[in-house]
Amino acid sequence: MNHASPARACGIDFGTSNSTVGWHRPGEETLIVLEDGKITLPSVVFFNIEERRPVYGRLALHEYLEGYEGRLMRSLKSLLGSKLIKHDTSVLGTALPFKDLLGMFIGELKKRAEANAGRAFEQVVLGRPVHFVDDDQAADQEAEDTLAEVARKIGFKDVSFQYEPIAAAYDYESGIEREELVLIVDIGGGTSDFSLIRLAPERHMLDDRHDDILATGGVHIGGTDFDKQLSLQGVMPLFGYGSRMKSQALMPTSYHLNLATWHTINSVYSQKSQLALGSMRYDIEDTLGIDRLFKLIDQRAGHWLAMEVEATKIELTHADNRLVDLSRIEKDLHVDLTRALFEASIDNLLERVRGSVDELLLKAGVSVGQVDTVFFTGGSSGIPALRQSVAAMLPNARHVEGNIFGSIGSGLAIEARKRYGA
Ligand SMILES: Nc1ncnc2c1ncn2[C@@H]1O[C@H](COP(=O)(O)OP(=O)(O)OP(=O)(O)O)[C@@H](O)[C@H]1O
Ligand SMILES: [Mg+2]
């Protein structure tokens, strides 16, 4: 390391579910430990009411699950590109703009990375999905601008971006021996992102890779959407989703949709929402489900339920079913969720993911047979149905699994070194 010119550039993968910070130094570990010896910090904030302080990551999840009073916020990245980003949320009795909430979390990433690296970071390459927002370029640009504004506000002097699936490619490239045409498949918590890129050891540190990137693409589908579908198909019906009103119309779906969506769970607890549900109850034929919903709201157990659903989804990557214990809500209540139900519930989403890969190949003018390698990264690439269906599109390519939670952050750190120097 050259002490005369200390590295002041890092890469940050601010993920929907997990975040990492990387600092590239040849021969040393790139990703910086952020919590409990681990290189990821779950993208979660918990406002502990009693102690009037925010906590982050695994500790935040732990405090929430231990029943500390407070407010849990997950899937913060989903705020970018949503209408909520312009609004406030109420925490610890004051109005907190969602933008400031993002600033708190990314500021925490910066602080922890600096503490462990023993130096300040002034420049950052932030990862971004290929589309923050599908099919709306202005909104997409606004999301990136918001993230840049947040990063500057917490103290970064230079802020630039790289597509997450390009960053993952640079990480993979650091370990290959000959030129390959690679399809990068990054399926995370919020988005599925792809790049088709020519990689070669001798081009690894070139500044301009424009000609090597044949195409990038993506779609706003990720693990949180799979959680949502599993919840709606398998769990929410127990809580009144799909109930009939006395008029025979279906009960409005918005409450259950919000409850099944990580970043809108808290909205179901609002007074307005509870009042509306309360008056609706009189018009519902069978109130068993909605009464359970009231119990769940009373316990503020929405995130707990969503975590059970997520844990089930993950277990279904190797098991055929999981019995989910809901006795916390009602004595002896449980539900058996099967892999078959899960796969059926996400079938439409998988078709859209495959469609996005097709579109990418078409855009690049590359035939399936020309792709040498498919590189999988991102937590949701662990879902067998998803991986198999994408892999089956390129049967002759080699299939490689990257560091599913670390590839993007490592690649962003490589990019930061190229852009800002060592
Ligand atoms: N074994 C597994 N099988 C299925 N899904 C998994 C598994 N392990 C983790 N996941 C899911 O992966 C997602 C998190 O992946 P990852 O950390 O790559 O996302 P992210 O980088 O935070 O999100 P994004 O890149 O979309 O912003 C979560 O939805 C989680 O439930
Ligand atoms: Mg990611």
GROMACS .gro file of N, CA, C and O in nm, residues 272-326:
model
  220
  272LYS      N    1  -5.559   0.568   1.034
  272LYS     CA    2  -5.653   0.576   0.922
  272LYS      C    3  -5.688   0.435   0.871
  272LYS      O    4  -5.804   0.401   0.849
  273SER      N    5  -5.583   0.356   0.854
  273SER     CA    6  -5.603   0.222   0.802
  273SER      C    7  -5.683   0.137   0.901
  273SER      O    8  -5.774   0.064   0.863
  274GLN      N    9  -5.652   0.151   1.029
  274GLN     CA   10  -5.723   0.070   1.129
  274GLN      C   11  -5.870   0.111   1.140
  274GLN      O   12  -5.958   0.026   1.156
  275LEU      N   13  -5.896   0.242   1.128
  275LEU     CA   14  -6.035   0.287   1.132
  275LEU      C   15  -6.114   0.233   1.013
  275LEU      O   16  -6.226   0.186   1.027
  276ALA      N   17  -6.050   0.238   0.896
  276ALA     CA   18  -6.118   0.190   0.775
  276ALA      C   19  -6.149   0.040   0.788
  276ALA      O   20  -6.259  -0.005   0.756
  277LEU      N   21  -6.052  -0.035   0.838
  277LEU     CA   22  -6.074  -0.179   0.855
  277LEU      C   23  -6.184  -0.206   0.957
  277LEU      O   24  -6.269  -0.293   0.939
  278GLY      N   25  -6.183  -0.124   1.063
  278GLY     CA   26  -6.282  -0.141   1.169
  278GLY      C   27  -6.423  -0.122   1.117
  278GLY      O   28  -6.514  -0.200   1.148
  279SER      N   29  -6.443  -0.021   1.033
  279SER     CA   30  -6.579  -0.001   0.985
  279SER      C   31  -6.615  -0.103   0.877
  279SER      O   32  -6.731  -0.140   0.861
  280MET      N   33  -6.515  -0.152   0.806
  280MET     CA   34  -6.541  -0.252   0.702
  280MET      C   35  -6.588  -0.385   0.763
  280MET      O   36  -6.665  -0.458   0.704
  281ARG      N   37  -6.540  -0.411   0.884
  281ARG     CA   38  -6.567  -0.540   0.947
  281ARG      C   39  -6.717  -0.571   0.952
  281ARG      O   40  -6.759  -0.685   0.933
  282TYR      N   41  -6.799  -0.466   0.975
  282TYR     CA   42  -6.943  -0.488   0.985
  282TYR      C   43  -7.004  -0.539   0.856
  282TYR      O   44  -7.110  -0.598   0.855
  283ASP      N   45  -6.936  -0.514   0.746
  283ASP     CA   46  -6.993  -0.555   0.616
  283ASP      C   47  -6.932  -0.685   0.564
  283ASP      O   48  -6.960  -0.725   0.452
  284ILE      N   49  -6.848  -0.747   0.644
  284ILE     CA   50  -6.783  -0.870   0.598
  284ILE      C   51  -6.863  -0.991   0.646
  284ILE      O   52  -6.908  -0.996   0.761
  285GLU      N   53  -6.882  -1.086   0.555
  285GLU     CA   54  -6.965  -1.203   0.588
  285GLU      C   55  -6.904  -1.288   0.699
  285GLU      O   56  -6.964  -1.307   0.803
  286ASP      N   57  -6.784  -1.338   0.671
  286ASP     CA   58  -6.719  -1.425   0.769
  286ASP      C   59  -6.600  -1.347   0.827
  286ASP      O   60  -6.506  -1.316   0.756
  287THR      N   61  -6.606  -1.316   0.956
  287THR     CA   62  -6.507  -1.224   1.013
  287THR      C   63  -6.385  -1.294   1.075
  287THR      O   64  -6.299  -1.230   1.133
  288LEU      N   65  -6.377  -1.426   1.060
  288LEU     CA   66  -6.265  -1.499   1.121
  288LEU      C   67  -6.130  -1.441   1.077
  288LEU      O   68  -6.042  -1.414   1.158
  289GLY      N   69  -6.116  -1.422   0.947
  289GLY     CA   70  -5.989  -1.374   0.892
  289GLY      C   71  -5.958  -1.233   0.936
  289GLY      O   72  -5.847  -1.204   0.984
  290ILE      N   73  -6.054  -1.144   0.924
  290ILE     CA   74  -6.025  -1.004   0.958
  290ILE      C   75  -5.999  -0.990   1.109
  290ILE      O   76  -5.917  -0.908   1.151
  291ASP      N   77  -6.061  -1.073   1.188
  291ASP     CA   78  -6.033  -1.066   1.332
  291ASP      C   79  -5.889  -1.108   1.362
  291ASP      O   80  -5.824  -1.052   1.450
  292ARG      N   81  -5.839  -1.204   1.286
  292ARG     CA   82  -5.696  -1.240   1.302
  292ARG      C   83  -5.608  -1.124   1.257
  292ARG      O   84  -5.504  -1.098   1.316
  293LEU      N   85  -5.655  -1.057   1.152
  293LEU     CA   86  -5.578  -0.942   1.103
  293LEU      C   87  -5.567  -0.836   1.214
  293LEU      O   88  -5.460  -0.778   1.235
  294PHE      N   89  -5.676  -0.814   1.287
  294PHE     CA   90  -5.670  -0.717   1.397
  294PHE      C   91  -5.570  -0.760   1.503
  294PHE      O   92  -5.496  -0.679   1.558
  295LYS      N   93  -5.567  -0.890   1.532
  295LYS     CA   94  -5.470  -0.939   1.632
  295LYS      C   95  -5.327  -0.913   1.586
  295LYS      O   96  -5.241  -0.872   1.662
  296LEU      N   97  -5.306  -0.939   1.458
  296LEU     CA   98  -5.172  -0.919   1.401
  296LEU      C   99  -5.132  -0.771   1.408
  296LEU      O  100  -5.020  -0.736   1.443
  297ILE      N  101  -5.229  -0.684   1.378
  297ILE     CA  102  -5.201  -0.540   1.384
  297ILE      C  103  -5.173  -0.498   1.529
  297ILE      O  104  -5.078  -0.425   1.556
  298ASP      N  105  -5.255  -0.548   1.621
  298ASP     CA  106  -5.234  -0.515   1.763
  298ASP      C  107  -5.093  -0.552   1.808
  298ASP      O  108  -5.031  -0.482   1.885
  299GLN      N  109  -5.046  -0.666   1.758
  299GLN     CA  110  -4.912  -0.711   1.799
  299GLN      C  111  -4.801  -0.649   1.715
  299GLN      O  112  -4.684  -0.681   1.734
  300ARG      N  113  -4.839  -0.568   1.617
  300ARG     CA  114  -4.739  -0.512   1.524
  300ARG      C  115  -4.652  -0.626   1.468
  300ARG      O  116  -4.528  -0.617   1.464
  301ALA      N  117  -4.719  -0.733   1.429
  301ALA     CA  118  -4.645  -0.854   1.392
  301ALA      C  119  -4.626  -0.870   1.240
  301ALA      O  120  -4.588  -0.977   1.193
  302GLY      N  121  -4.650  -0.762   1.167
  302GLY     CA  122  -4.640  -0.772   1.021
  302GLY      C  123  -4.502  -0.812   0.972
  302GLY      O  124  -4.488  -0.897   0.884
  303HIS      N  125  -4.398  -0.751   1.029
  303HIS     CA  126  -4.263  -0.788   0.986
  303HIS      C  127  -4.226  -0.929   1.031
  303HIS      O  128  -4.157  -1.001   0.961
  304TRP      N  129  -4.275  -0.964   1.149
  304TRP     CA  130  -4.250  -1.100   1.196
  304TRP      C  131  -4.308  -1.201   1.096
  304TRP      O  132  -4.241  -1.297   1.056
  305LEU      N  133  -4.432  -1.174   1.054
  305LEU     CA  134  -4.496  -1.266   0.959
  305LEU      C  135  -4.420  -1.268   0.826
  305LEU      O  136  -4.397  -1.375   0.769
  306ALA      N  137  -4.380  -1.150   0.781
  306ALA     CA  138  -4.306  -1.144   0.653
  306ALA      C  139  -4.173  -1.219   0.665
  306ALA      O  140  -4.128  -1.284   0.570
  307MET      N  141  -4.112  -1.213   0.782
  307MET     CA  142  -3.986  -1.288   0.802
  307MET      C  143  -4.010  -1.438   0.802
  307MET      O  144  -3.928  -1.515   0.752
  308GLU      N  145  -4.124  -1.481   0.857
  308GLU     CA  146  -4.158  -1.624   0.854
  308GLU      C  147  -4.177  -1.669   0.708
  308GLU      O  148  -4.135  -1.777   0.669
  309VAL      N  149  -4.242  -1.584   0.632
  309VAL     CA  150  -4.265  -1.617   0.491
  309VAL      C  151  -4.131  -1.625   0.418
  309VAL      O  152  -4.105  -1.719   0.341
  310GLU      N  153  -4.045  -1.528   0.444
  310GLU     CA  154  -3.915  -1.527   0.377
  310GLU      C  155  -3.833  -1.651   0.417
  310GLU      O  156  -3.771  -1.716   0.332
  311ALA      N  157  -3.835  -1.683   0.546
  311ALA     CA  158  -3.760  -1.801   0.592
  311ALA      C  159  -3.814  -1.928   0.525
  311ALA      O  160  -3.738  -2.018   0.490
  312THR      N  161  -3.945  -1.930   0.506
  312THR     CA  162  -4.007  -2.046   0.439
  312THR      C  163  -3.959  -2.054   0.295
  312THR      O  164  -3.919  -2.161   0.247
  313LYS      N  165  -3.960  -1.940   0.227
  313LYS     CA  166  -3.913  -1.937   0.088
  313LYS      C  167  -3.771  -1.992   0.079
  313LYS      O  168  -3.740  -2.073  -0.009
  314ILE      N  169  -3.686  -1.950   0.171
  314ILE     CA  170  -3.546  -1.995   0.167
  314ILE      C  171  -3.538  -2.144   0.197
  314ILE      O  172  -3.465  -2.218   0.130
  315GLU      N  173  -3.617  -2.189   0.294
  315GLU     CA  174  -3.614  -2.333   0.324
  315GLU      C  175  -3.665  -2.416   0.206
  315GLU      O  176  -3.618  -2.527   0.183
  316LEU      N  177  -3.759  -2.360   0.132
  316LEU     CA  178  -3.813  -2.435   0.018
  316LEU      C  179  -3.713  -2.449  -0.097
  316LEU      O  180  -3.743  -2.515  -0.195
  317THR      N  181  -3.596  -2.388  -0.084
  317THR     CA  182  -3.493  -2.414  -0.187
  317THR      C  183  -3.442  -2.559  -0.173
  317THR      O  184  -3.394  -2.616  -0.269
  318HIS      N  185  -3.455  -2.620  -0.054
  318HIS     CA  186  -3.415  -2.761  -0.044
  318HIS      C  187  -3.524  -2.852   0.014
  318HIS      O  188  -3.516  -2.972   0.000
  319ALA      N  189  -3.626  -2.793   0.077
  319ALA     CA  190  -3.732  -2.879   0.134
  319ALA      C  191  -3.857  -2.873   0.046
  319ALA      O  192  -3.875  -2.779  -0.031
  320ASP      N  193  -3.943  -2.973   0.061
  320ASP     CA  194  -4.068  -2.974  -0.018
  320ASP      C  195  -4.179  -2.894   0.050
  320ASP      O  196  -4.275  -2.855  -0.015
  321ASN      N  197  -4.167  -2.878   0.181
  321ASN     CA  198  -4.272  -2.800   0.250
  321ASN      C  199  -4.217  -2.747   0.383
  321ASN      O  200  -4.112  -2.789   0.430
  322ARG      N  201  -4.289  -2.651   0.440
  322ARG     CA  202  -4.253  -2.602   0.574
  322ARG      C  203  -4.383  -2.569   0.647
  322ARG      O  204  -4.470  -2.501   0.592
  323LEU      N  205  -4.391  -2.617   0.770
  323LEU     CA  206  -4.507  -2.587   0.853
  323LEU      C  207  -4.478  -2.457   0.928
  323LEU      O  208  -4.383  -2.449   1.005
  324VAL      N  209  -4.559  -2.356   0.901
  324VAL     CA  210  -4.535  -2.226   0.965
  324VAL      C  211  -4.624  -2.213   1.088
  324VAL      O  212  -4.747  -2.225   1.079
  325ASP      N  213  -4.561  -2.190   1.200
  325ASP     CA  214  -4.633  -2.182   1.327
  325ASP      C  215  -4.686  -2.039   1.348
  325ASP      O  216  -4.607  -1.945   1.360
  326LEU      N  217  -4.817  -2.025   1.350
  326LEU     CA  218  -4.877  -1.891   1.368
  326LEU      C  219  -4.946  -1.879   1.503
  326LEU      O  220  -5.035  -1.796   1.521
   0.00000   0.00000   0.00000
